JSON list of C-alpha atoms in Angstrom, two decimals:
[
{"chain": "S", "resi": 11, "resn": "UNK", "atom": "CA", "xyz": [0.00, 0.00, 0.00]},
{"chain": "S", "resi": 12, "resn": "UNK", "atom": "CA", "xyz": [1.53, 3.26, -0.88]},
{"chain": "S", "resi": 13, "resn": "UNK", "atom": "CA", "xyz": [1.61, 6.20, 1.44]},
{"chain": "S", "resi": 14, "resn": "UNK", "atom": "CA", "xyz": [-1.28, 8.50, 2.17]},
{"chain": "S", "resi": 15, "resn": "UNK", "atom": "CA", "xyz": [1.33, 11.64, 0.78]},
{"chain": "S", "resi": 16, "resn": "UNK", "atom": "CA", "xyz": [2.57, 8.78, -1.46]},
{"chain": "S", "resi": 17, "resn": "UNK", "atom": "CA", "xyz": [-1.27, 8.21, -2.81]},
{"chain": "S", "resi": 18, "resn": "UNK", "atom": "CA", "xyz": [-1.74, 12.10, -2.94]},
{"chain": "S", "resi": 19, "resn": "UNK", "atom": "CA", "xyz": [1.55, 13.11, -4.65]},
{"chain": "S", "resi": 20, "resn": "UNK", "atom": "CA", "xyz": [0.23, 10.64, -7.39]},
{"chain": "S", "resi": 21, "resn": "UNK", "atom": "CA", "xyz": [-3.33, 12.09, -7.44]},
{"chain": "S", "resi": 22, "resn": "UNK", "atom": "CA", "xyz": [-1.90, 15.53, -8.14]},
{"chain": "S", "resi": 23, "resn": "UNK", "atom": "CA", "xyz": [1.15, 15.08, -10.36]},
{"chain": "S", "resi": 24, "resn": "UNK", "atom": "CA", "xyz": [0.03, 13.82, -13.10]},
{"chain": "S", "resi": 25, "resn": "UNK", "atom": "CA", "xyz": [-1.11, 16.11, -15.97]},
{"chain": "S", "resi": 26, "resn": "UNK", "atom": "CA", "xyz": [-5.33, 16.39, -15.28]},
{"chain": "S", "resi": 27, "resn": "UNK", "atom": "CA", "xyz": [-7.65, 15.84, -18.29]},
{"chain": "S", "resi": 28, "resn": "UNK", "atom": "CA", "xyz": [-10.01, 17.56, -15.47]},
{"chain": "S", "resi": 29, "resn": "UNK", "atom": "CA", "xyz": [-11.76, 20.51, -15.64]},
{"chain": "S", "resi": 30, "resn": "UNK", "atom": "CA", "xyz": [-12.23, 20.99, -11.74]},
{"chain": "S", "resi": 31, "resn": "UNK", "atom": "CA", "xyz": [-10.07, 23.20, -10.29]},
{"chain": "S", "resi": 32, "resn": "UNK", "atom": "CA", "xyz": [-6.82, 22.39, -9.02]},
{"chain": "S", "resi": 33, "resn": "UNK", "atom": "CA", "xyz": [-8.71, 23.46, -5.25]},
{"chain": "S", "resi": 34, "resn": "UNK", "atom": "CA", "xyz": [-10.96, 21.19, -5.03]},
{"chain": "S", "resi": 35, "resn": "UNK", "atom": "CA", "xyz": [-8.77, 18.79, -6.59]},
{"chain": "S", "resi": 36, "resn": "UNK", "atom": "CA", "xyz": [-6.67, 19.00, -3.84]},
{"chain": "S", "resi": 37, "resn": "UNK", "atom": "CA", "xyz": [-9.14, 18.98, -0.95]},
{"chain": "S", "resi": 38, "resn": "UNK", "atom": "CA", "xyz": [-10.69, 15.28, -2.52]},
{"chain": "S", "resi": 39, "resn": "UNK", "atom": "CA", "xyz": [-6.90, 14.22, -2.90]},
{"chain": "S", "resi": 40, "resn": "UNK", "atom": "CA", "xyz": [-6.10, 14.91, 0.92]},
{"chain": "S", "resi": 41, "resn": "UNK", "atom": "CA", "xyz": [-8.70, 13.17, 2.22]},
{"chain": "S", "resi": 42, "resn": "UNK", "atom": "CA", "xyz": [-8.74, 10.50, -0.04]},
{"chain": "S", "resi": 43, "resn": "UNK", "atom": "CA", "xyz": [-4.73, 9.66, 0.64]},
{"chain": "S", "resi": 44, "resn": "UNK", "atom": "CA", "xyz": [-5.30, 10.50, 4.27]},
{"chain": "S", "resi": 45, "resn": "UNK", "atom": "CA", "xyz": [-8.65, 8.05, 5.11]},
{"chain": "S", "resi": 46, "resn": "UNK", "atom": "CA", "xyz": [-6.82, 5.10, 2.55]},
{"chain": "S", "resi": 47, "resn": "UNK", "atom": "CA", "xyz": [-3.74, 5.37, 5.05]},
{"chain": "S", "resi": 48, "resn": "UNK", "atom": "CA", "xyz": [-5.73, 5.09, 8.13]},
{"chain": "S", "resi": 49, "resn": "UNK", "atom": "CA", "xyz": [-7.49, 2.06, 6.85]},
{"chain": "S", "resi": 50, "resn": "UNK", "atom": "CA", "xyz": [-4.49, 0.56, 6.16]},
{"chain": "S", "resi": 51, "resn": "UNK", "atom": "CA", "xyz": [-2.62, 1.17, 9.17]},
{"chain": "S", "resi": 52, "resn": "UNK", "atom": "CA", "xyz": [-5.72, -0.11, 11.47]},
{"chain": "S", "resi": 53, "resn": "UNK", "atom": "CA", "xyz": [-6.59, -3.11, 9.30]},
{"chain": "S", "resi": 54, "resn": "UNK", "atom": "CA", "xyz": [-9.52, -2.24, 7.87]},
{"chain": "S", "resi": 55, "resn": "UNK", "atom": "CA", "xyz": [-11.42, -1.84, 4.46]},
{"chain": "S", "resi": 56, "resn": "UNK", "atom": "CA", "xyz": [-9.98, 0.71, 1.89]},
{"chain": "S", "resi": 57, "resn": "UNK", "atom": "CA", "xyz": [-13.26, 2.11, 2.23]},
{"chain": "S", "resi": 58, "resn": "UNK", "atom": "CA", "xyz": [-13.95, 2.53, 6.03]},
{"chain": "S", "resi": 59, "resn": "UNK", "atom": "CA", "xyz": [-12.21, 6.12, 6.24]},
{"chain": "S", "resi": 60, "resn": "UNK", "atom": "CA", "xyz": [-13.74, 7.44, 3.12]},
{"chain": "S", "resi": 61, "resn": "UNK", "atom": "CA", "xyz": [-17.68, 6.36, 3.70]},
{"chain": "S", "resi": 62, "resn": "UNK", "atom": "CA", "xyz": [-17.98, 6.09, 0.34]},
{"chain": "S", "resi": 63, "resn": "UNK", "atom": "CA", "xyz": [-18.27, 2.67, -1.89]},
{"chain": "S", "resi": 64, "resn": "UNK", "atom": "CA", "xyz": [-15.81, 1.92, -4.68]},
{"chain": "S", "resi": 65, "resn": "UNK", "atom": "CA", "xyz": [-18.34, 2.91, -7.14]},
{"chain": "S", "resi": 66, "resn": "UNK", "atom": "CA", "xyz": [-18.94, 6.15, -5.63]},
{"chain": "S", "resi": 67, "resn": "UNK", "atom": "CA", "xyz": [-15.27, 6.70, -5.35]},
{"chain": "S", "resi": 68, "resn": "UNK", "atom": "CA", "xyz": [-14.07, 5.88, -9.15]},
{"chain": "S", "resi": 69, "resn": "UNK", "atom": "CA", "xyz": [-17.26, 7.94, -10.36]},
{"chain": "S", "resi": 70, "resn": "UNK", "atom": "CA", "xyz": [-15.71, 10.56, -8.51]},
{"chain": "S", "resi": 71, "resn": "UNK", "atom": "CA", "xyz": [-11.82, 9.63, -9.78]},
{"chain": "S", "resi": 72, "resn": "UNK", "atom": "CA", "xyz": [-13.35, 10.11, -13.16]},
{"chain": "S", "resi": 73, "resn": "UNK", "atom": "CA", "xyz": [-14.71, 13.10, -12.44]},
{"chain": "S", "resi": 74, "resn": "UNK", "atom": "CA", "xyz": [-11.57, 14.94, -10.53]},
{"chain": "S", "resi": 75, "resn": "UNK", "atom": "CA", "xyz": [-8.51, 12.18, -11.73]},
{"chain": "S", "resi": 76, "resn": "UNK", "atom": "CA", "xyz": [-9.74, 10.52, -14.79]},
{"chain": "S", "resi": 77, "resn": "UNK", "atom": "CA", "xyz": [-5.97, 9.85, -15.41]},
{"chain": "S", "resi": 78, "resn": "UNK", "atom": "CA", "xyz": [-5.91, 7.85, -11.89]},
{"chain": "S", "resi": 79, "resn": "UNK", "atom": "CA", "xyz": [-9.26, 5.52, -11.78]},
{"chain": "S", "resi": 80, "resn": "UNK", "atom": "CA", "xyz": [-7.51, 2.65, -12.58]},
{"chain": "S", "resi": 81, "resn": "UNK", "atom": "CA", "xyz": [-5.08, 2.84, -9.30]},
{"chain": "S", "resi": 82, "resn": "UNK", "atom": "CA", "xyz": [-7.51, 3.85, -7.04]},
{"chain": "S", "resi": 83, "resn": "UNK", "atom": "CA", "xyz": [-9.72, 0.45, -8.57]},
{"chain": "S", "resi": 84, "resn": "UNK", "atom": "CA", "xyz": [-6.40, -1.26, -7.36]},
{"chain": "S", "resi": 85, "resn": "UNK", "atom": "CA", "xyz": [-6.12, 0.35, -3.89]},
{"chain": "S", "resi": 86, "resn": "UNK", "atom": "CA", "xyz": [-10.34, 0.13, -3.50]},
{"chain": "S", "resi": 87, "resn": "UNK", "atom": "CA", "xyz": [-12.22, -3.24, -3.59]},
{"chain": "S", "resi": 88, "resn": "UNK", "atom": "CA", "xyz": [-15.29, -3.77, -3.39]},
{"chain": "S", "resi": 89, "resn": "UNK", "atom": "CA", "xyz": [-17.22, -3.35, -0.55]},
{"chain": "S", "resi": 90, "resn": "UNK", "atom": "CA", "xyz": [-20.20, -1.88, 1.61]},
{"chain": "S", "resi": 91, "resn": "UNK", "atom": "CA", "xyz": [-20.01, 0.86, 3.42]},
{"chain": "S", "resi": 92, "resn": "UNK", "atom": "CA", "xyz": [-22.29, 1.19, 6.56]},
{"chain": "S", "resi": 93, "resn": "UNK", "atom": "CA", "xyz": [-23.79, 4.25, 7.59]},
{"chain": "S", "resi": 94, "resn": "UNK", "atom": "CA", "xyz": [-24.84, 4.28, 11.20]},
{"chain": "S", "resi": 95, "resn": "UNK", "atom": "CA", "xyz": [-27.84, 6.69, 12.28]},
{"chain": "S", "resi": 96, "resn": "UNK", "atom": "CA", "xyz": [-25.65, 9.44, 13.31]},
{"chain": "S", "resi": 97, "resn": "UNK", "atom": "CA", "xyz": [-23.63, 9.74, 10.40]},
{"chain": "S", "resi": 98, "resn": "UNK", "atom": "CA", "xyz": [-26.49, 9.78, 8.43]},
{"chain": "S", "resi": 99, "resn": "UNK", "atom": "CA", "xyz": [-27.58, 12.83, 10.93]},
{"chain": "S", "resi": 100, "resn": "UNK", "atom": "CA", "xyz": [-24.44, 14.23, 10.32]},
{"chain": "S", "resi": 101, "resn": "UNK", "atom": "CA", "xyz": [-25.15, 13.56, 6.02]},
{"chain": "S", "resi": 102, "resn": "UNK", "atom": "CA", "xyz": [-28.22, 15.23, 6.29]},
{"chain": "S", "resi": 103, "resn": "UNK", "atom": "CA", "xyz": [-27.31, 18.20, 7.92]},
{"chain": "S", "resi": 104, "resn": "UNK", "atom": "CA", "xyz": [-24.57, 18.48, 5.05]},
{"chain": "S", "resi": 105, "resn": "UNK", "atom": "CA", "xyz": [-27.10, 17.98, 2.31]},
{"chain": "S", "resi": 106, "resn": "UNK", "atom": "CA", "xyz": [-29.34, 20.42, 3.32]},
{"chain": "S", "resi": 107, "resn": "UNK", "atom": "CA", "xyz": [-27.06, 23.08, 3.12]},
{"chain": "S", "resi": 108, "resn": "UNK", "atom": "CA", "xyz": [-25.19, 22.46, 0.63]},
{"chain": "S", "resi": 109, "resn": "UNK", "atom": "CA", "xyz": [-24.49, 24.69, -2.27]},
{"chain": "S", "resi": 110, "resn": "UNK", "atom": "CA", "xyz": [-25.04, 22.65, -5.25]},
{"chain": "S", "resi": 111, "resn": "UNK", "atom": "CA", "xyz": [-26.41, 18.99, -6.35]},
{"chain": "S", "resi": 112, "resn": "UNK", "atom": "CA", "xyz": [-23.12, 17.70, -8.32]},
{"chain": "S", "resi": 113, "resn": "UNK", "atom": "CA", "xyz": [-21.21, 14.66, -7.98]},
{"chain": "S", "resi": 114, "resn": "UNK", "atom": "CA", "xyz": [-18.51, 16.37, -5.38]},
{"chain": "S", "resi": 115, "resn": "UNK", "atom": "CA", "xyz": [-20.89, 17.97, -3.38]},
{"chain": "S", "resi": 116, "resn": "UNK", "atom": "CA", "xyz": [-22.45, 14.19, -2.42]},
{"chain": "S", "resi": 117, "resn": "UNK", "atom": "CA", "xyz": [-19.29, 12.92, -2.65]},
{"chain": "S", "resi": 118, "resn": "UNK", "atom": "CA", "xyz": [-17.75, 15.68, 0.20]},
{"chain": "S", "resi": 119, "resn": "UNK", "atom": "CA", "xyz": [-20.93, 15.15, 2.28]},
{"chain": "S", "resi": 120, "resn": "UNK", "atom": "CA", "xyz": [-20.27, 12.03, 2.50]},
{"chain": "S", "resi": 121, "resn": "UNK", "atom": "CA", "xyz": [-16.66, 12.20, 3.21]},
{"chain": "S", "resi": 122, "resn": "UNK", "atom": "CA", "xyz": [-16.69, 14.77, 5.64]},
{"chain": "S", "resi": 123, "resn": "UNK", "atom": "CA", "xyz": [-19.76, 12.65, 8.02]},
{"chain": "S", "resi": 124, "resn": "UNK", "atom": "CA", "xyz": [-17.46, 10.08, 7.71]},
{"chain": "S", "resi": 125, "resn": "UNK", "atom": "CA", "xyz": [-14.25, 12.03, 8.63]},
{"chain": "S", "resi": 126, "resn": "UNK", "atom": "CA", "xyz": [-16.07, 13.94, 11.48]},
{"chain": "S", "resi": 127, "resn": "UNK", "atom": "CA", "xyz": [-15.68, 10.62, 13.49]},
{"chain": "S", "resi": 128, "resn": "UNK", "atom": "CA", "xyz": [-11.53, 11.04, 13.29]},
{"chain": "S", "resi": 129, "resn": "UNK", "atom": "CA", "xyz": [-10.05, 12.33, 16.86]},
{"chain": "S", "resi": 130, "resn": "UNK", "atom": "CA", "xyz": [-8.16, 15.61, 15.61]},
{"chain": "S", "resi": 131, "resn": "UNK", "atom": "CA", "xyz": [-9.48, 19.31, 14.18]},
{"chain": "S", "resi": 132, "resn": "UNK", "atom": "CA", "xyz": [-11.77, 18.68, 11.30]},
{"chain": "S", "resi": 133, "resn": "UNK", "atom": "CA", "xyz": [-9.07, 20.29, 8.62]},
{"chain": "S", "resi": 134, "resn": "UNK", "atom": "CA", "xyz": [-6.31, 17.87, 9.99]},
{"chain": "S", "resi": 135, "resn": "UNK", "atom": "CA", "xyz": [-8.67, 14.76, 9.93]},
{"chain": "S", "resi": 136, "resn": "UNK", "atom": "CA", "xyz": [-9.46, 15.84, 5.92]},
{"chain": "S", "resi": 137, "resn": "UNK", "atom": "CA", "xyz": [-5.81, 15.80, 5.36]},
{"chain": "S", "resi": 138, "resn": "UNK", "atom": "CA", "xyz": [-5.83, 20.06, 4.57]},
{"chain": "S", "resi": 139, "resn": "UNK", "atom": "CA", "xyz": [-2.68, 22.05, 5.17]},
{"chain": "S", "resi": 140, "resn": "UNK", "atom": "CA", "xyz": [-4.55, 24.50, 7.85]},
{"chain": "S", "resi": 141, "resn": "UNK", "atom": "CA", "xyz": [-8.09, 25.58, 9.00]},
{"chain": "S", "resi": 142, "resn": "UNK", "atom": "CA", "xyz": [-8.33, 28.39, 6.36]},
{"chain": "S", "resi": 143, "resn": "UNK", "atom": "CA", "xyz": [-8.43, 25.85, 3.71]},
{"chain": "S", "resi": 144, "resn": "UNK", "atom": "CA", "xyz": [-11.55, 24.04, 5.88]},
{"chain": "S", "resi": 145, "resn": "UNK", "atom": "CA", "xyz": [-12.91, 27.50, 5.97]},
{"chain": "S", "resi": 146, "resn": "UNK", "atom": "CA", "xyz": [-12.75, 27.67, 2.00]},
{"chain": "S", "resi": 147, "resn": "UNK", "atom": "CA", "xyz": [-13.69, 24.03, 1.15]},
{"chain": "S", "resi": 148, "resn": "UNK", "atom": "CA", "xyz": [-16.87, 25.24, 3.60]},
{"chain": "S", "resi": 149, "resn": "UNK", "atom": "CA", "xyz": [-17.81, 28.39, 1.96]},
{"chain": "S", "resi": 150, "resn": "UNK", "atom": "CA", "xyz": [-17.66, 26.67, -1.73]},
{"chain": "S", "resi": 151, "resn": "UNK", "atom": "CA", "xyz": [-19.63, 23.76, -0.99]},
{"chain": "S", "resi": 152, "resn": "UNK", "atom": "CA", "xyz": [-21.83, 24.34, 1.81]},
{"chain": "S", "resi": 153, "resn": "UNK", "atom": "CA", "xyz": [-21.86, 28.11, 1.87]},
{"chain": "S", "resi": 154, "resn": "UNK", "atom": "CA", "xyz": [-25.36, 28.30, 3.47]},
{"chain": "S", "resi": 155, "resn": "UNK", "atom": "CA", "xyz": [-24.24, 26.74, 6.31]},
{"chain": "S", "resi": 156, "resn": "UNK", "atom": "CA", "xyz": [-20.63, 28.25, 6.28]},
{"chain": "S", "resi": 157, "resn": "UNK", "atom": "CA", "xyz": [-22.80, 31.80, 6.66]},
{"chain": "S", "resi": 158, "resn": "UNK", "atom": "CA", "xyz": [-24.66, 29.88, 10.17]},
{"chain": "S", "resi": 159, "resn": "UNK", "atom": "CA", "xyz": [-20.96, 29.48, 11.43]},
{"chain": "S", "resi": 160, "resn": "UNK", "atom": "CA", "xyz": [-20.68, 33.33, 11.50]},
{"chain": "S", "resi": 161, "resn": "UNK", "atom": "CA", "xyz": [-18.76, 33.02, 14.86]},
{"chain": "S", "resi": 162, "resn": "UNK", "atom": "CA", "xyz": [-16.01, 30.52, 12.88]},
{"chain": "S", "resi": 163, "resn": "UNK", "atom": "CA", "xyz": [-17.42, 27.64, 15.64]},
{"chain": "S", "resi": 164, "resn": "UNK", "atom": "CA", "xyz": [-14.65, 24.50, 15.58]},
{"chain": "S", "resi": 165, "resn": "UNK", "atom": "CA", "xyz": [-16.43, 22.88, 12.78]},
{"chain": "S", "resi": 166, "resn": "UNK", "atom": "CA", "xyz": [-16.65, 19.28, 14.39]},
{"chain": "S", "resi": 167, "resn": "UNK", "atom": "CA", "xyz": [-18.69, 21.40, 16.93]},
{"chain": "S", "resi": 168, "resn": "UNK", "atom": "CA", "xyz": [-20.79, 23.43, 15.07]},
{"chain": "S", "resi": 169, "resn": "UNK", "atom": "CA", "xyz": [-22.04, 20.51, 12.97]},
{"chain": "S", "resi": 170, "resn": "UNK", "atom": "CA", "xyz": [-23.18, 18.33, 16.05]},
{"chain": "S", "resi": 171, "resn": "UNK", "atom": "CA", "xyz": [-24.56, 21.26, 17.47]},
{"chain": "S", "resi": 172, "resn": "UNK", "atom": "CA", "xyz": [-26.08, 21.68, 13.90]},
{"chain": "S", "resi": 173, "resn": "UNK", "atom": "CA", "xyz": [-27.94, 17.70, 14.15]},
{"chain": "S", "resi": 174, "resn": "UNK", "atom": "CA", "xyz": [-29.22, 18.25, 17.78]},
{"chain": "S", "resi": 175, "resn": "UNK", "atom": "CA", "xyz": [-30.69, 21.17, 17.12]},
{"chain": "S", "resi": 176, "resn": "UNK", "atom": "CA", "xyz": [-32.66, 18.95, 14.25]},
{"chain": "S", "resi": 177, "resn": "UNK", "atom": "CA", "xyz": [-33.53, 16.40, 16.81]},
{"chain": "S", "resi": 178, "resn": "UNK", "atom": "CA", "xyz": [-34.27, 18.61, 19.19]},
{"chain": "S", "resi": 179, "resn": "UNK", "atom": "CA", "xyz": [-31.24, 18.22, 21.90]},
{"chain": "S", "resi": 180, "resn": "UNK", "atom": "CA", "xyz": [-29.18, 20.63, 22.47]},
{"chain": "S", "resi": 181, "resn": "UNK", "atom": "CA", "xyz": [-25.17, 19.67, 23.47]},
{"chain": "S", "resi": 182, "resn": "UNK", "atom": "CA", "xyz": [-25.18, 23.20, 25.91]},
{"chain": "S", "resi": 183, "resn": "UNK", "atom": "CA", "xyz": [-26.36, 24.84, 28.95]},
{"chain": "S", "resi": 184, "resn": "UNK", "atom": "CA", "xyz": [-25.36, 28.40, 28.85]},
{"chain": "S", "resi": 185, "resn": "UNK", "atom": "CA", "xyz": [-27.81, 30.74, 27.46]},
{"chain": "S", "resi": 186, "resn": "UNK", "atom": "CA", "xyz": [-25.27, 32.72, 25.10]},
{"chain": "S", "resi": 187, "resn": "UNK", "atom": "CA", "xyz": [-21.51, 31.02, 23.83]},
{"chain": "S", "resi": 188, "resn": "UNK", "atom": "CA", "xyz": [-20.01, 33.99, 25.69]},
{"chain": "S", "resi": 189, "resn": "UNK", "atom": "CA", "xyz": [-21.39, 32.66, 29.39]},
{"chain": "S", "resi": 190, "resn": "UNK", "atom": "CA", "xyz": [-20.39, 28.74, 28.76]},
{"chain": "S", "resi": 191, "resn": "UNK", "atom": "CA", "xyz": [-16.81, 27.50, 30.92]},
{"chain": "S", "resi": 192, "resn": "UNK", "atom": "CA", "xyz": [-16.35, 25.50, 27.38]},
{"chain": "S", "resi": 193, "resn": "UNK", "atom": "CA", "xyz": [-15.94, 28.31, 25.36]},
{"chain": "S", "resi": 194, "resn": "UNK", "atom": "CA", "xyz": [-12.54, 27.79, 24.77]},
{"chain": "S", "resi": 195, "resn": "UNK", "atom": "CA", "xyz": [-12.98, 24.07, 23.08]},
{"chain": "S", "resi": 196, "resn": "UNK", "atom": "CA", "xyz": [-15.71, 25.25, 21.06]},
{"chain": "S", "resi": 197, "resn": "UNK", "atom": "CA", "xyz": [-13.92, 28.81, 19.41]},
{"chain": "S", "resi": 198, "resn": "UNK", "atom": "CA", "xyz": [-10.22, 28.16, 20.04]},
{"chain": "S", "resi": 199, "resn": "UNK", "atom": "CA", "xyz": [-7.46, 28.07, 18.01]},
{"chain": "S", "resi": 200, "resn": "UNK", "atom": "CA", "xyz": [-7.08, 25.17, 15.97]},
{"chain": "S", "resi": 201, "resn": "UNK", "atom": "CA", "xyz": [-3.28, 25.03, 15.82]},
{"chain": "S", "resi": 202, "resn": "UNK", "atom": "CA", "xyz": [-0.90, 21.92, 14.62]},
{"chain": "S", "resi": 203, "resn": "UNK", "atom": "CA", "xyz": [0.14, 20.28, 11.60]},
{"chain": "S", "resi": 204, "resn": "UNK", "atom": "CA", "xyz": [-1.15, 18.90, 8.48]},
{"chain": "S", "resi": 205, "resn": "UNK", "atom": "CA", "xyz": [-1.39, 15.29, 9.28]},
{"chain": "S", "resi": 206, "resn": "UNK", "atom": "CA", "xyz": [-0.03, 14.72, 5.37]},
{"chain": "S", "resi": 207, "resn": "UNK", "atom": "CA", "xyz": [2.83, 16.81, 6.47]},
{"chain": "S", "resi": 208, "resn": "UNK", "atom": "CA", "xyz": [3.28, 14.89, 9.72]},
{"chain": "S", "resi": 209, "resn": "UNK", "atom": "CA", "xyz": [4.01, 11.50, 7.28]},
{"chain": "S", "resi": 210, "resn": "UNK", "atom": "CA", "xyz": [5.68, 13.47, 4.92]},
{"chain": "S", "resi": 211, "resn": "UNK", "atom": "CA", "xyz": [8.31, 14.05, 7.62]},
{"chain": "S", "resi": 212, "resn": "UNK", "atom": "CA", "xyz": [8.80, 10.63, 8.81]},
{"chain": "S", "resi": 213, "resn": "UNK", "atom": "CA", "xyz": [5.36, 10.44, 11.30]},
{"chain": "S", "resi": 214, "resn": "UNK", "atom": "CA", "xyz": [2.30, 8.28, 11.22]},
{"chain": "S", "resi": 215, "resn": "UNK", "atom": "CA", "xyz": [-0.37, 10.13, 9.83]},
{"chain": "S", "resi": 216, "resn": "UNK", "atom": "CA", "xyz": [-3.00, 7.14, 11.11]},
{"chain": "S", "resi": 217, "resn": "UNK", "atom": "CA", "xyz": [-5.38, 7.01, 13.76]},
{"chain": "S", "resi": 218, "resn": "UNK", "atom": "CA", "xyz": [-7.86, 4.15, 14.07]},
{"chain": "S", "resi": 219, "resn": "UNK", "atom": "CA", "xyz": [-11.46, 5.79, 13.59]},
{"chain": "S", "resi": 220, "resn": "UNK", "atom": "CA", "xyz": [-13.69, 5.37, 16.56]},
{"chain": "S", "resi": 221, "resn": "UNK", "atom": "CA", "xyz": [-16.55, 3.17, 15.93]},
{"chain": "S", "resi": 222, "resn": "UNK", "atom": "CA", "xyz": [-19.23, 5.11, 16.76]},
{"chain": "S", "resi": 223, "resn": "UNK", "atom": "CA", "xyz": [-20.16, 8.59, 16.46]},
{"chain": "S", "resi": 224, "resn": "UNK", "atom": "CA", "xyz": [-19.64, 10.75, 19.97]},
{"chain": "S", "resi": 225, "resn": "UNK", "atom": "CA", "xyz": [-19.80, 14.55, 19.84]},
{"chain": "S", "resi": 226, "resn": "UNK", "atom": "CA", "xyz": [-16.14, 15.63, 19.48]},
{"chain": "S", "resi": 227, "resn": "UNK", "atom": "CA", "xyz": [-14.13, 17.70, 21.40]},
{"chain": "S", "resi": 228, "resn": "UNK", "atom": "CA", "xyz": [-12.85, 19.58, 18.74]}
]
């Protein structure tokens, strides 16, 4: 199995017969490269990081790396991926605000429910180089509810907060953000380093997924 910066190098070097921007191109290649890593390092199916089947995955390919399908069909077989009931929660909070229809906008709904479940910041967990590029992968694709987070809420926060409010729970106490004692771990900095980076530079960028959904604490 090659490695996740291994996977992505090959994702983005080659010359693209694509006509998606070399941004979002990117973004799919980090988190692709990232979630096939993981898998790999904890034993399980190609597909458990990604949440999305092998179909799904080299429609996708076609779409952003035509040039590539055929090694992601090596790297991906075939396989179903299970959706618990709050991932799906997490789905449909993503689909209802999210800026288009297309093929990457179910395909990054889908990735990012499945990616919320990883233990680190939400932009390390999709393999992005910092929080800004969250914040612009956000605002292209799901710019509805990138306007809601007008306080720049940790997003891992903001969408759970996001699915109780649609079952009607709520994860706080405090009346206002400004009064709660966990203000900190719901607005703070998100500091550290890409977890691509961290394997570029001779690190494991792999963490076992958890294998349920809990709210995070990022």
């Amino acid at each position: 199995m090659l490695t996740a910066e291994e996977v992505y190098g090959t994702l983005m070097g080659a010359p693209s017969a694509s006509s998606c921007d070399a941004f979002d191109r990117h973004a799919v290649a980090a988190i692709v490269s990232l979630a096939l890593a993981e898998a790999e390092a904890a034993g399980m199916p190609p597909c458990a990081g990604l949440g999305l089947g092998r179909a799904d995955l080299l429609a996708l390919a076609e779409e952003l790396f035509p040039e590539r399908v055929g090694l992601l069909g090596t790297l991906v077989p075939a396989g179903e991926v299970e959706v618990d009931e709050e991932e799906r929660n997490v789905r449909d909070i993503l689909s209802l605000y999210a800026s288009g229809a297309g093929r990457i906008q179910r395909a990054l709904i889908a990735l990012i429910a499945r990616r919320v479940r990883a233990p680190h910041h939400l932009w390390q967990d999709l393999g992005l180089r910092n929080r800004g590029e969250l914040s612009e992968l956000m605002g292209r694709h799901f710019a509805p509810l990138a306007r809601k987070n007008s306080h720049d809420m940790k997003w891992k926060k903001f969408l759970y907060r996001m699915v109780c409010g649609t079952e009607g729970f709520t994860l706080c106490t405090a009346p206002v953000c400004s009064d709660c004692e966990d203000f900190a771990n719901c607005f703070g900095a998100e500091d550290g380093e890409s977890r691509l980076a961290v394997a570029r530079n001779g690190g494991s960028a792999a963490a076992p997924a958890p294998a349920a959904i809990h709210a995070p604490d990022r």
